CSV table of N, CA and C in Angstrom, one decimal:
chain,number,residue,atom,x,y,z
A,1,MET,N,165.6,74.1,17.8
A,1,MET,CA,164.4,74.0,17.0
A,1,MET,C,164.4,74.9,15.8
A,2,LYS,N,164.8,76.2,16.0
A,2,LYS,CA,164.9,77.1,15.0
A,2,LYS,C,165.9,76.8,13.9
A,3,LYS,N,167.0,76.2,14.3
A,3,LYS,CA,168.0,75.8,13.3
A,3,LYS,C,167.5,74.7,12.5
A,4,THR,N,166.8,73.7,13.0
A,4,THR,CA,166.3,72.6,12.3
A,4,THR,C,165.2,73.1,11.3
A,5,PHE,N,164.4,74.0,11.7
A,5,PHE,CA,163.4,74.6,10.8
A,5,PHE,C,164.1,75.4,9.7
A,6,LEU,N,165.1,76.1,10.0
A,6,LEU,CA,165.9,76.9,9.1
A,6,LEU,C,166.5,76.0,8.0
A,7,LEU,N,167.1,74.9,8.4
A,7,LEU,CA,167.7,74.0,7.5
A,7,LEU,C,166.6,73.3,6.6
A,8,LEU,N,165.5,73.0,7.2
A,8,LEU,CA,164.4,72.4,6.4
A,8,LEU,C,163.8,73.4,5.3
A,9,MET,N,163.7,74.6,5.7
A,9,MET,CA,163.2,75.7,4.8
A,9,MET,C,164.2,75.9,3.7
A,10,LEU,N,165.4,76.0,4.0
A,10,LEU,CA,166.5,76.2,3.0
A,10,LEU,C,166.5,75.1,2.0
A,11,GLY,N,166.4,73.9,2.5
A,11,GLY,CA,166.4,72.7,1.6
A,11,GLY,C,165.2,72.7,0.7
A,12,ALA,N,164.0,73.0,1.3
A,12,ALA,CA,162.8,73.1,0.5
A,12,ALA,C,162.9,74.2,-0.6
A,13,THR,N,163.5,75.3,-0.2
A,13,THR,CA,163.6,76.4,-1.2
A,13,THR,C,164.6,76.0,-2.3
A,14,ALA,N,165.7,75.3,-1.9
A,14,ALA,CA,166.6,74.9,-3.0
A,14,ALA,C,166.0,73.9,-3.9
A,15,ILE,N,165.2,73.0,-3.4
A,15,ILE,CA,164.6,72.0,-4.3
A,15,ILE,C,163.6,72.7,-5.2
A,16,SER,N,162.8,73.6,-4.6
A,16,SER,CA,161.8,74.3,-5.4
A,16,SER,C,162.3,75.1,-6.5
A,17,THR,N,163.5,75.8,-6.2
A,17,THR,CA,164.0,76.6,-7.2
A,17,THR,C,164.9,75.9,-8.3
A,18,SER,N,165.2,74.7,-8.0
A,18,SER,CA,166.1,74.0,-9.0
A,18,SER,C,165.4,73.7,-10.3
A,19,ALA,N,164.1,73.7,-10.4
A,19,ALA,CA,163.5,73.5,-11.7
A,19,ALA,C,162.8,74.7,-12.3
A,20,CYS,N,163.2,75.9,-11.8
A,20,CYS,CA,162.6,77.1,-12.3
A,20,CYS,C,163.5,78.0,-13.1
A,21,SER,N,162.8,78.9,-13.9
A,21,SER,CA,163.6,79.8,-14.6
A,21,SER,C,164.2,80.9,-13.7
A,22,THR,N,164.9,81.8,-14.2
A,22,THR,CA,165.6,82.8,-13.4
A,22,THR,C,164.6,83.7,-12.6
A,23,LEU,N,163.7,84.3,-13.3
A,23,LEU,CA,162.7,85.1,-12.5
A,23,LEU,C,161.9,84.4,-11.6
A,24,ARG,N,161.4,83.2,-12.0
A,24,ARG,CA,160.6,82.4,-11.1
A,24,ARG,C,161.4,81.9,-9.9
A,25,GLY,N,162.7,81.5,-10.1
A,25,GLY,CA,163.6,81.1,-9.1
A,25,GLY,C,163.9,82.3,-8.1
A,26,ALA,N,164.0,83.5,-8.6
A,26,ALA,CA,164.2,84.6,-7.7
A,26,ALA,C,163.0,84.9,-6.9
A,27,ALA,N,161.8,84.8,-7.4
A,27,ALA,CA,160.6,85.0,-6.7
A,27,ALA,C,160.4,84.0,-5.6
A,28,ILE,N,160.6,82.7,-5.9
A,28,ILE,CA,160.5,81.7,-4.9
A,28,ILE,C,161.6,81.8,-3.9
A,29,GLY,N,162.8,82.0,-4.3
A,29,GLY,CA,163.9,82.2,-3.3
A,29,GLY,C,163.7,83.4,-2.4
A,30,GLY,N,163.2,84.5,-2.9
A,30,GLY,CA,162.9,85.6,-2.1
A,30,GLY,C,161.8,85.4,-1.1
A,31,ALA,N,160.8,84.7,-1.5
A,31,ALA,CA,159.7,84.3,-0.6
A,31,ALA,C,160.2,83.4,0.5
A,32,GLY,N,161.0,82.4,0.1
A,32,GLY,CA,161.5,81.4,1.0
A,32,GLY,C,162.5,82.1,2.0
A,33,GLY,N,163.4,82.9,1.5
A,33,GLY,CA,164.3,83.6,2.4
A,33,GLY,C,163.6,84.5,3.4
A,34,ALA,N,162.6,85.2,2.9
A,34,ALA,CA,161.8,86.1,3.8
A,34,ALA,C,161.1,85.2,4.9
A,35,GLY,N,160.6,84.1,4.5
A,35,GLY,CA,159.9,83.2,5.4
A,35,GLY,C,160.8,82.6,6.5
A,36,VAL,N,162.0,82.2,6.1
A,36,VAL,CA,163.0,81.7,7.0
A,36,VAL,C,163.4,82.8,8.0
A,37,ALA,N,163.7,84.0,7.4
A,37,ALA,CA,164.1,85.1,8.3
A,37,ALA,C,163.0,85.4,9.3
A,38,ALA,N,161.8,85.5,8.9
A,38,ALA,CA,160.7,85.8,9.8
A,38,ALA,C,160.6,84.7,10.9
A,39,ALA,N,160.7,83.5,10.5
A,39,ALA,CA,160.5,82.4,11.4
A,39,ALA,C,161.7,82.3,12.5
A,40,THR,N,162.8,82.8,12.1
A,40,THR,CA,164.0,82.7,13.0
A,40,THR,C,164.3,84.0,13.7
A,41,GLY,N,163.5,85.0,13.4
A,41,GLY,CA,163.7,86.3,14.1
A,41,GLY,C,164.8,87.2,13.4
A,42,GLY,N,165.1,86.9,12.2
A,42,GLY,CA,166.1,87.7,11.5
A,42,GLY,C,165.5,88.8,10.7
A,43,SER,N,166.3,89.5,9.9
A,43,SER,CA,165.8,90.6,9.1
A,43,SER,C,165.1,90.0,7.8
A,44,VAL,N,163.8,90.3,7.7
A,44,VAL,CA,163.0,89.8,6.6
A,44,VAL,C,163.6,90.3,5.3
A,45,GLU,N,164.0,91.6,5.2
A,45,GLU,CA,164.5,92.2,4.0
A,45,GLU,C,165.8,91.6,3.6
A,46,LYS,N,166.7,91.3,4.5
A,46,LYS,CA,167.9,90.7,4.1
A,46,LYS,C,167.7,89.2,3.7
A,47,GLY,N,166.8,88.5,4.4
A,47,GLY,CA,166.5,87.2,4.0
A,47,GLY,C,165.9,87.1,2.6
A,48,ALA,N,165.0,88.0,2.3
A,48,ALA,CA,164.4,88.0,1.0
A,48,ALA,C,165.5,88.3,-0.1
A,49,ALA,N,166.4,89.3,0.2
A,49,ALA,CA,167.4,89.6,-0.7
A,49,ALA,C,168.4,88.4,-1.0
A,50,VAL,N,168.8,87.8,0.1
A,50,VAL,CA,169.7,86.6,-0.1
A,50,VAL,C,169.0,85.5,-0.8
A,51,GLY,N,167.7,85.2,-0.4
A,51,GLY,CA,167.0,84.1,-1.0
A,51,GLY,C,166.7,84.4,-2.5
A,52,GLY,N,166.4,85.7,-2.8
A,52,GLY,CA,166.1,86.0,-4.2
A,52,GLY,C,167.4,85.9,-5.1
A,53,ALA,N,168.5,86.3,-4.5
A,53,ALA,CA,169.8,86.2,-5.3
A,53,ALA,C,170.1,84.7,-5.5
A,54,ALA,N,170.0,83.9,-4.5
A,54,ALA,CA,170.3,82.5,-4.6
A,54,ALA,C,169.3,81.8,-5.6
A,55,GLY,N,168.0,82.1,-5.5
A,55,GLY,CA,167.0,81.6,-6.4
A,55,GLY,C,167.3,82.0,-7.9
A,56,ALA,N,167.8,83.2,-8.1
A,56,ALA,CA,168.1,83.6,-9.5
A,56,ALA,C,169.3,82.9,-10.0
A,57,VAL,N,170.3,82.6,-9.2
A,57,VAL,CA,171.5,81.9,-9.6
A,57,VAL,C,171.1,80.4,-10.0
A,58,VAL,N,170.3,79.8,-9.1
A,58,VAL,CA,169.9,78.4,-9.4
A,58,VAL,C,169.0,78.4,-10.6
A,59,GLY,N,168.1,79.3,-10.8
A,59,GLY,CA,167.3,79.4,-12.0
A,59,GLY,C,168.1,79.6,-13.3
A,60,THR,N,169.1,80.4,-13.2
A,60,THR,CA,170.0,80.7,-14.3
A,60,THR,C,170.8,79.4,-14.7
A,61,ILE,N,171.3,78.7,-13.7
A,61,ILE,CA,172.1,77.5,-13.9
A,61,ILE,C,171.2,76.4,-14.5
A,62,ASP,N,170.0,76.4,-14.0
A,62,ASP,CA,169.1,75.3,-14.5
A,62,ASP,C,168.6,75.5,-15.9
A,63,ASN,N,168.6,76.7,-16.4
A,63,ASN,CA,168.2,77.0,-17.8
A,63,ASN,C,169.2,76.5,-18.7
């Protein structure tokens, strides 16, 4: 169940950040990463960092 939720959250985060600027993508990615980490029992700080980095990259590529 947790893996399914994790995949759904990551997919939703990727879709949401694909149309955003760099800073907006980083913010959305960070929030999404923190949410996924909290829901799956992982480190919220690490989840936010990874999500923020991924969101910034997607936002940069999209610009």
